[in-house]
PDB file of C-alpha atoms in Angstrom:
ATOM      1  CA  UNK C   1    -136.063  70.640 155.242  1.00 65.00           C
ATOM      2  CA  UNK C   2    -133.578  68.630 157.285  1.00 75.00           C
ATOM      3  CA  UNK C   3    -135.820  65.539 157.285  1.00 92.00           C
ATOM      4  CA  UNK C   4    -135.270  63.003 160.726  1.00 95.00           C
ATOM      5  CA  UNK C   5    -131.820  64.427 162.938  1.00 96.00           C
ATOM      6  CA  UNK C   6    -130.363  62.490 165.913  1.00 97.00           C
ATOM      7  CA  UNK C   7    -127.879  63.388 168.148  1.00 96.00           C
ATOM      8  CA  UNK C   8    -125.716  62.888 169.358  1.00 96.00           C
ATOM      9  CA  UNK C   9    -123.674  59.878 166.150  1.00 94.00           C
ATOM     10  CA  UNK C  10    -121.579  58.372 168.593  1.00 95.00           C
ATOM     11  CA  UNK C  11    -121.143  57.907 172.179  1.00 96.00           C
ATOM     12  CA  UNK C  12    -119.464  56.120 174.798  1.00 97.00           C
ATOM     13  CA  UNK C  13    -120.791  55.457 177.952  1.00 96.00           C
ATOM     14  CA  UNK C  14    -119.629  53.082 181.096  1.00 97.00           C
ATOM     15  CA  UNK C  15    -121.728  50.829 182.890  1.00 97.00           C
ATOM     16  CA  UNK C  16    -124.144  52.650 184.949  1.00 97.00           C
ATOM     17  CA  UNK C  17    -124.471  55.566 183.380  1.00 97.00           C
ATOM     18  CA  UNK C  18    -127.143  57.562 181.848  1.00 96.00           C
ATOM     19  CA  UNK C  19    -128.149  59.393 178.556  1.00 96.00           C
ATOM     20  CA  UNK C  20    -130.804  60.796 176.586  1.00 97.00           C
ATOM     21  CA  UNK C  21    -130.751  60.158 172.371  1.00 97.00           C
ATOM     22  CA  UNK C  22    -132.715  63.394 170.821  1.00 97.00           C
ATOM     23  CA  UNK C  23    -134.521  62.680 167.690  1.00 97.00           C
ATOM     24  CA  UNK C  24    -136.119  65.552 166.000  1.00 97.00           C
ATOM     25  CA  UNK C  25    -138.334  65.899 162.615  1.00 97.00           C
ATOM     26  CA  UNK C  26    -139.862  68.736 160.313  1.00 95.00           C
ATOM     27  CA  UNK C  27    -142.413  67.101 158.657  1.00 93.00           C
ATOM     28  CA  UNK C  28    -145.231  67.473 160.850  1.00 94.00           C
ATOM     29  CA  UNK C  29    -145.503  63.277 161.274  1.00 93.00           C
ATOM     30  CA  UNK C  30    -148.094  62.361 163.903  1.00 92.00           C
ATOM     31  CA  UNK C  31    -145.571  58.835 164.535  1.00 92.00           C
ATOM     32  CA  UNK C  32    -142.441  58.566 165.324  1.00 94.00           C
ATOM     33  CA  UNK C  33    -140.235  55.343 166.601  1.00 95.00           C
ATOM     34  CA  UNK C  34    -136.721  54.496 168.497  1.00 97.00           C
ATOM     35  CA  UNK C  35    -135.179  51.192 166.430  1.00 96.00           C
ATOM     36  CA  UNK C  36    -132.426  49.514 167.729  1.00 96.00           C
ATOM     37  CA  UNK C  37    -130.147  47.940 164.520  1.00 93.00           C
ATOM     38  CA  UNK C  38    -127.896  44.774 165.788  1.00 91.00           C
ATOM     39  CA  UNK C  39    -125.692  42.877 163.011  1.00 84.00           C
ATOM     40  CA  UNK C  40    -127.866  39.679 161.709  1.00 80.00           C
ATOM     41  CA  UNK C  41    -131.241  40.895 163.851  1.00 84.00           C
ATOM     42  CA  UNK C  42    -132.263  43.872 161.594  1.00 84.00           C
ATOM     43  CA  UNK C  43    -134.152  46.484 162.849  1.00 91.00           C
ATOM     44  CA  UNK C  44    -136.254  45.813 166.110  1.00 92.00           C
ATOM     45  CA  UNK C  45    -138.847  48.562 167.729  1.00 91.00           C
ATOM     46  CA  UNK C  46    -137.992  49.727 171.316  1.00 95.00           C
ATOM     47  CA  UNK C  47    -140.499  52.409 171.416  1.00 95.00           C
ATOM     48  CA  UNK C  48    -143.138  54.396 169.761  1.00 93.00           C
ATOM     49  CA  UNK C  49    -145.316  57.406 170.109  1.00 94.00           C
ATOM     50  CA  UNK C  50    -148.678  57.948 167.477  1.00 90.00           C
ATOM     51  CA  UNK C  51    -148.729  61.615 168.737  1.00 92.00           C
ATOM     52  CA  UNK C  52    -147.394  64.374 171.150  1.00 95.00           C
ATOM     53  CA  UNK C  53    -147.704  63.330 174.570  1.00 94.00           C
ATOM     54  CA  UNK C  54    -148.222  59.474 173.857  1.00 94.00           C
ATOM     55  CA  UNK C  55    -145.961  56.355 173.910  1.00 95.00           C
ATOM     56  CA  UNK C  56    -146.065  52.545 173.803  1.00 92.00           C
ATOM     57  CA  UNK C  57    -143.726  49.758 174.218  1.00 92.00           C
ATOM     58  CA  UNK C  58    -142.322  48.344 171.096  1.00 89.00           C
ATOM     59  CA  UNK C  59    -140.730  44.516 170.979  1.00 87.00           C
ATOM     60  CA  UNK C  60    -137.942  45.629 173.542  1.00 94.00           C
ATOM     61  CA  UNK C  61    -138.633  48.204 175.625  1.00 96.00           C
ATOM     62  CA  UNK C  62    -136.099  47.068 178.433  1.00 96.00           C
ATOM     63  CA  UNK C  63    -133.571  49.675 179.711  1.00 96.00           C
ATOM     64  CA  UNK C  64    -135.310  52.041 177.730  1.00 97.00           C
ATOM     65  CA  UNK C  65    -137.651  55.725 178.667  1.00 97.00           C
ATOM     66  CA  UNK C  66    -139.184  57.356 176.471  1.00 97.00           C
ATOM     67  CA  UNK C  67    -140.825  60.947 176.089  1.00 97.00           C
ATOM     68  CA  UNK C  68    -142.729  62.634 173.342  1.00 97.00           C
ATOM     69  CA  UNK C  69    -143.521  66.756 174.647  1.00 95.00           C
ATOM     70  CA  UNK C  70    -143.511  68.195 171.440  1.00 96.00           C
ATOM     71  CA  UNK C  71    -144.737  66.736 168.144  1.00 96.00           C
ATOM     72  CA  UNK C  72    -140.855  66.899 166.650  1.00 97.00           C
ATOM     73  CA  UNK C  73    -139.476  65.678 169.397  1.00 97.00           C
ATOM     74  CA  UNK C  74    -139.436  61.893 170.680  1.00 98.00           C
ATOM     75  CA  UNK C  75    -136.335  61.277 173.213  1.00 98.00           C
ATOM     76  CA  UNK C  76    -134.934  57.570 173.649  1.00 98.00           C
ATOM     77  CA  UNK C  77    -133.307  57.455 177.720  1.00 97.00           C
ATOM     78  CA  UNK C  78    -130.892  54.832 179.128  1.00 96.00           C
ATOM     79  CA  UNK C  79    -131.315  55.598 182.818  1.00 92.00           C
ATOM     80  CA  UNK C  80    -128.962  52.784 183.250  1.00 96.00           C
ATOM     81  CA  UNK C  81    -126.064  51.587 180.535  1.00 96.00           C
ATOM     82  CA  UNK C  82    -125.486  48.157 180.043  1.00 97.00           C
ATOM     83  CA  UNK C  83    -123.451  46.545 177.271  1.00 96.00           C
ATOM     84  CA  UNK C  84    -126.425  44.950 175.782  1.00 96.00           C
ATOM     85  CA  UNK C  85    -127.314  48.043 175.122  1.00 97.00           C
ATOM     86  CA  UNK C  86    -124.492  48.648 172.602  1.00 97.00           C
ATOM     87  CA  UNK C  87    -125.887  49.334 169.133  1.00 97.00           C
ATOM     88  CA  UNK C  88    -127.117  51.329 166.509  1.00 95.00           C
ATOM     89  CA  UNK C  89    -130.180  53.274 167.084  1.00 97.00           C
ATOM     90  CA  UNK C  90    -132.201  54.645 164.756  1.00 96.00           C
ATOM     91  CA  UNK C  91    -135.192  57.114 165.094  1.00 97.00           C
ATOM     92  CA  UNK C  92    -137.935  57.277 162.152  1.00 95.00           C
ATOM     93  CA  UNK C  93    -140.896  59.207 161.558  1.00 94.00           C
ATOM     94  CA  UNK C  94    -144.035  58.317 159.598  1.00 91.00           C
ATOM     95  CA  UNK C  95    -147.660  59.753 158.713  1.00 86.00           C
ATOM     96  CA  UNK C  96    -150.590  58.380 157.882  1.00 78.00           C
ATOM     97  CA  UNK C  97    -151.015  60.925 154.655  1.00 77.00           C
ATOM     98  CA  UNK C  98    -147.531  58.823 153.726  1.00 74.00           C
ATOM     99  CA  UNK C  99    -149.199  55.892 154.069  1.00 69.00           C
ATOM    100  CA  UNK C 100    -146.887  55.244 156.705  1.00 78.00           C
ATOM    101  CA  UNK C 101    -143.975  55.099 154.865  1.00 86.00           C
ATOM    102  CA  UNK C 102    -141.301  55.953 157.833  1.00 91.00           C
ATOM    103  CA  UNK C 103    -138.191  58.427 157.324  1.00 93.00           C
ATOM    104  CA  UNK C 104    -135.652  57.553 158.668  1.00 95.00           C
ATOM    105  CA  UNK C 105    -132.707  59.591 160.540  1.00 95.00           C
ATOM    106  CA  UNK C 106    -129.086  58.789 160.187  1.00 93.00           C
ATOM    107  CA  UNK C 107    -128.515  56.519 163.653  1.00 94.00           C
ATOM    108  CA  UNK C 108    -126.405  56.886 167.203  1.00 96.00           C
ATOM    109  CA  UNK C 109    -124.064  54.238 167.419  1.00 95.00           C
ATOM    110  CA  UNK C 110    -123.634  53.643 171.162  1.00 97.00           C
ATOM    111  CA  UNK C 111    -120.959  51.602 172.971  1.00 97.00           C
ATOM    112  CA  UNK C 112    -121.536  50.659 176.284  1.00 97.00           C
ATOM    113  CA  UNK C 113    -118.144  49.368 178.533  1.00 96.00           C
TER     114      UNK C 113
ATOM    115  CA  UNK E   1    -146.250  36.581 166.830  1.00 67.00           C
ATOM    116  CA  UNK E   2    -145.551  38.335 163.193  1.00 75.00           C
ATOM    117  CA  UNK E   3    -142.257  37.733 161.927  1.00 87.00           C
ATOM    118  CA  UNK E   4    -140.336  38.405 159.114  1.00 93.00           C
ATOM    119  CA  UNK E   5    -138.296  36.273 157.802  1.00 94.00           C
ATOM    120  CA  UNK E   6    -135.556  37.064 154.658  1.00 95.00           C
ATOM    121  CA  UNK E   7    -133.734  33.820 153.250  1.00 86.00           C
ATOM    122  CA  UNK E   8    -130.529  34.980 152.401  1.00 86.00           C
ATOM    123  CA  UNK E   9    -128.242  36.865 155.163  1.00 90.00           C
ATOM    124  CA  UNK E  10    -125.503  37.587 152.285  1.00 95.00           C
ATOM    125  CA  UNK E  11    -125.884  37.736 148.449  1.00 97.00           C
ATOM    126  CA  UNK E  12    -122.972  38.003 146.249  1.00 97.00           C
ATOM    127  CA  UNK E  13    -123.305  38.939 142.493  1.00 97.00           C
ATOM    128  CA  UNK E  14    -121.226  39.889 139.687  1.00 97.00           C
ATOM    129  CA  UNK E  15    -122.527  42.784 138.224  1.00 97.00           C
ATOM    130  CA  UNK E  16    -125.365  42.479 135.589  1.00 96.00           C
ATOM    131  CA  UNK E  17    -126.250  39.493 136.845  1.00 97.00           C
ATOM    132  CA  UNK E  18    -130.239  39.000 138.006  1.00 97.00           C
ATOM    133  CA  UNK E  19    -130.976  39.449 141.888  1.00 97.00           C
ATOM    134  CA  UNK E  20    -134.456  37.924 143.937  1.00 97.00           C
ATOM    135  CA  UNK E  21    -134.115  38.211 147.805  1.00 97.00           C
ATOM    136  CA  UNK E  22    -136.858  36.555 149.421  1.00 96.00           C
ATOM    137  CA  UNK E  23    -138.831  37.774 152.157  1.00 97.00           C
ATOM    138  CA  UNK E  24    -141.924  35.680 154.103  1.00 96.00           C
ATOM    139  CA  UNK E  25    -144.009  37.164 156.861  1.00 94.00           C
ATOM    140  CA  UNK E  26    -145.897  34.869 159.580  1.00 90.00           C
ATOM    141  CA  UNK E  27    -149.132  37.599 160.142  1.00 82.00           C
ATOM    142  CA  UNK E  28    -152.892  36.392 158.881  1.00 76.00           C
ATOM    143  CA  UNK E  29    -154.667  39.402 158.569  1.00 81.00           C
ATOM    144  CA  UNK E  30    -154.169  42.494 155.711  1.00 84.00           C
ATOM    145  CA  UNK E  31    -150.916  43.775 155.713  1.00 88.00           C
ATOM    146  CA  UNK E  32    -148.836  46.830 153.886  1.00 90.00           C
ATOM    147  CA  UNK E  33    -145.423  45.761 153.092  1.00 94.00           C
ATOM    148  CA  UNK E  34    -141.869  47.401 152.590  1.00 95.00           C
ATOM    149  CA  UNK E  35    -138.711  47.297 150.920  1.00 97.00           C
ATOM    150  CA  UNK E  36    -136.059  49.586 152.630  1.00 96.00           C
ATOM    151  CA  UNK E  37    -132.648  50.123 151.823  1.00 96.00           C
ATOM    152  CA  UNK E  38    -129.111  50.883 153.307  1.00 93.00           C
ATOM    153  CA  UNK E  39    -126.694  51.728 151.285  1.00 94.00           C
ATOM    154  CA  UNK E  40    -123.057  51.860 153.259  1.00 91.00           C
ATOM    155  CA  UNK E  41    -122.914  55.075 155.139  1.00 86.00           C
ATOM    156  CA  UNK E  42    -126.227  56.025 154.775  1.00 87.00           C
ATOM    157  CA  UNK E  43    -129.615  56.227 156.001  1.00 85.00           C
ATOM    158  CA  UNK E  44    -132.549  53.211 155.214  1.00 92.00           C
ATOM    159  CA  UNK E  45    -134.527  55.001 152.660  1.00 92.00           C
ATOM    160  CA  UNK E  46    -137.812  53.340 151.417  1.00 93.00           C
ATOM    161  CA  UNK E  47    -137.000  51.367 147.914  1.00 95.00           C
ATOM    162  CA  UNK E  48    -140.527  50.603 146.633  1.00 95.00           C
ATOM    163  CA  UNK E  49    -144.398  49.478 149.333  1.00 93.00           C
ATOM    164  CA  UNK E  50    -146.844  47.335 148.583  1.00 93.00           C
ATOM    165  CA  UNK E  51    -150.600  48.634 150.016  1.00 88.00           C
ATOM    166  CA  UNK E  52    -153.131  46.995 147.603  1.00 88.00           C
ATOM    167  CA  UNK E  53    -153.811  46.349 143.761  1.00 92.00           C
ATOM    168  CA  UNK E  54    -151.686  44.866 141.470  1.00 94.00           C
ATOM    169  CA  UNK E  55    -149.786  42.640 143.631  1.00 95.00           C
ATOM    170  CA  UNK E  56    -146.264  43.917 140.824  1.00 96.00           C
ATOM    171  CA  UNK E  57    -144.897  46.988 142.558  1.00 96.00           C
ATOM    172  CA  UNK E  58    -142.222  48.507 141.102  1.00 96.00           C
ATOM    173  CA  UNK E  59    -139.928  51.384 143.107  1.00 93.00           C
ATOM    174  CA  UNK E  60    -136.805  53.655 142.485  1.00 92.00           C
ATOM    175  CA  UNK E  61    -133.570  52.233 140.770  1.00 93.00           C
ATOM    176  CA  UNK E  62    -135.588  49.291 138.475  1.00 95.00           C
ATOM    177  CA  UNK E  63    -136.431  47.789 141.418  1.00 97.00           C
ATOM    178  CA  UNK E  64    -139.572  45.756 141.916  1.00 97.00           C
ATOM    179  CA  UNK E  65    -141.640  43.629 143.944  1.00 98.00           C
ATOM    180  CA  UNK E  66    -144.472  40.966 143.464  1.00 96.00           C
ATOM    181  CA  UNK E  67    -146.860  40.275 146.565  1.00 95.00           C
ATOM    182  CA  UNK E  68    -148.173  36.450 146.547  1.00 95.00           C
ATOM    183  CA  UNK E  69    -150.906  36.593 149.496  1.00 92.00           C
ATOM    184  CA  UNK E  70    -151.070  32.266 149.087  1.00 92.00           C
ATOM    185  CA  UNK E  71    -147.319  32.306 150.044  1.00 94.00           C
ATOM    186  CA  UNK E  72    -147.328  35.155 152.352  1.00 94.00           C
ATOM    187  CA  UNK E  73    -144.137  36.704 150.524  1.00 96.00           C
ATOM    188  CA  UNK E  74    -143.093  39.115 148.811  1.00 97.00           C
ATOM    189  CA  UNK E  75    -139.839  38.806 147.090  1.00 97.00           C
ATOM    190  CA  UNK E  76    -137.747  41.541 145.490  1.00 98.00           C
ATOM    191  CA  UNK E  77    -136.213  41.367 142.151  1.00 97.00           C
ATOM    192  CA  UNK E  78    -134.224  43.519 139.920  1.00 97.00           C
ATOM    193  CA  UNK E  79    -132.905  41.971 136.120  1.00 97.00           C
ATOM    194  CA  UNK E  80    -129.598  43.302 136.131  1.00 97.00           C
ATOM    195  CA  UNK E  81    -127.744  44.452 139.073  1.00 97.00           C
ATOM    196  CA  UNK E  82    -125.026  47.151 139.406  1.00 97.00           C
ATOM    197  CA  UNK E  83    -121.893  47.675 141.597  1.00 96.00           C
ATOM    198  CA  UNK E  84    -123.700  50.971 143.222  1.00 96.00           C
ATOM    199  CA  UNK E  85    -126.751  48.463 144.659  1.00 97.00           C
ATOM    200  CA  UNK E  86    -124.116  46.922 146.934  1.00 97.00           C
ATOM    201  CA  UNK E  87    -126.358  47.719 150.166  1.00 97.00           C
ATOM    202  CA  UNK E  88    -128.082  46.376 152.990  1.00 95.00           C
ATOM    203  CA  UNK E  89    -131.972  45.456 152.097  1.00 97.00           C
ATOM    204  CA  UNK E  90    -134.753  45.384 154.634  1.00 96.00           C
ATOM    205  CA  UNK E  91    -138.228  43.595 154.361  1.00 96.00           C
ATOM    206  CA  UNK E  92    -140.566  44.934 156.477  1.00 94.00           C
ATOM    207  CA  UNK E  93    -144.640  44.410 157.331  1.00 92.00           C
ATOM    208  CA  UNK E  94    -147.126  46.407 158.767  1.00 88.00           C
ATOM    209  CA  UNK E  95    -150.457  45.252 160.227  1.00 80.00           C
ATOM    210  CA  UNK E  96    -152.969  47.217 158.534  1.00 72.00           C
ATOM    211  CA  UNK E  97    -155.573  48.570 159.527  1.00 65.00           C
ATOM    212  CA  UNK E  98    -155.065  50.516 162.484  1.00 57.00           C
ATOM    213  CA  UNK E  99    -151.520  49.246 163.218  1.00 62.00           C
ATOM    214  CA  UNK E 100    -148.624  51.294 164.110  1.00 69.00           C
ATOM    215  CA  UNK E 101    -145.861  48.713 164.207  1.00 76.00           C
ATOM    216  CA  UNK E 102    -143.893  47.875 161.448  1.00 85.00           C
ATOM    217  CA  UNK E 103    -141.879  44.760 161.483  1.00 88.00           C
ATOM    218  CA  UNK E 104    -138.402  44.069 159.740  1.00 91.00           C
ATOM    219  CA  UNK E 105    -136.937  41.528 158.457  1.00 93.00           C
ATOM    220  CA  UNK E 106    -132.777  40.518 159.486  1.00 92.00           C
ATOM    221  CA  UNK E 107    -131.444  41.955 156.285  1.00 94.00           C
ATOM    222  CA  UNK E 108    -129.989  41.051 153.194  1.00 95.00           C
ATOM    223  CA  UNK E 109    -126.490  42.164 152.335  1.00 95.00           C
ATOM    224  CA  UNK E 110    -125.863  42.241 149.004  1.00 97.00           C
ATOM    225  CA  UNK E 111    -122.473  42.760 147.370  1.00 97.00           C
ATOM    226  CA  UNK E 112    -121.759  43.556 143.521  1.00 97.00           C
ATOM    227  CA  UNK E 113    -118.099  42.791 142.306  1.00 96.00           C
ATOM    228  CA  UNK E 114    -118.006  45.241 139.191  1.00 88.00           C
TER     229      UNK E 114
END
């Protein structure tokens, strides 16, 4: 039971360019969320999904795609790098049988030049 | 909009010493709360969640919480600190019911000197 996984934990991209974050789970959660983590502005939602095949907009949902084709899957896309888009992501899962408590995977830290 | 707002940005404590971090939320309505925890290196991991009841949660590591619904906070406390709860604390509130969206405070980081 590996729990919440990202990948990739680092990366470095130029201006411009693209990539996908993969976050996967194993714990059968209906919701799952991308998190963004900047020093002194805690944790603040990009996007979210409350099952397979469904997403909404978080607080800021700029710059950012989002897809959710399997239930364990929910992938966070940059189609276009920018260096306010350097950070610390984080991907969580949660359940309402929890009582929403969320899980939370380890992070991406992502530099943009 | 809801907010979440935690007083102190850095807390600094010798080690046995008592601890309160403050958190205050801006939402009206019913709401589940959270205490989450990073310690360095790791992942946030839930420390103790407030849903309904007696308003005196207590979570994992002699941690505990009290909800006041008058003052809209809910304040963590612990009576005697260690070094190994040098960490990075979250407050966080969900809208309840029906809401998805949980919102966190800036953080806390505290530091023990041993």
């Amino acid at each position: 039971n590996a729990g919440v996984t990202q990948t990739p934990k680092f990366r470095v991209l130029k201006t411009g360019q693209s990539m996908t974050l993969l976050c996967a789970q194993d714990m059968n959660h209906e919701y799952m969320y991308w998190y963004r983590q900047d020093p002194g502005m805690g944790l603040r939602l990009i996007h979210y999904s409350v099952g397979e095949g469904t997403t909404a907009k978080g607080e800021v949902p700029d710059g950012y795609n989002v897809s959710r084709l399997k239930k364990q899957n929910f992938l966070l896309g940059l189609e276009s790098a920018a260096p306010s888009q350097t950070s610390v992501y984080f991907c969580a899962s949660s359940d309402p049988g929890s009582r929403y408590e969320q899980y939370f995977g380890p992070g991406t830290r992502l530099t943009v030049t | 909009a809801q907010s979440v707002s935690q007083h102190n940005h850095h807390v600094i404590l010798s080690e046995a010493a008592s601890l309160e971090l403050g958190c205050n939320y801006s939402y009206g309505g019913t709401v589940n709360l959270f205490w989450y925890v990073q310690y360095p290196g790791q992942h946030l991991q839930l420390l103790l969640k407030y849903f309904s009841g007696d308003p005196l949660v207590k979570g994992i590591k002699g941690f505990e919480a009290e909800f006041i619904k008058s003052k809209f906070s809910f304040n963590l406390r612990k009576p005697s600190v260690q070094w190994s709860d040098t960490a990075e604390y979250f407050c966080a509130v969900m809208q309840s019911p029906g809401g998805f969206k949980t919102i966190f405070g800036a953080g806390t980081r505290l530091f023990v000197k041993a």
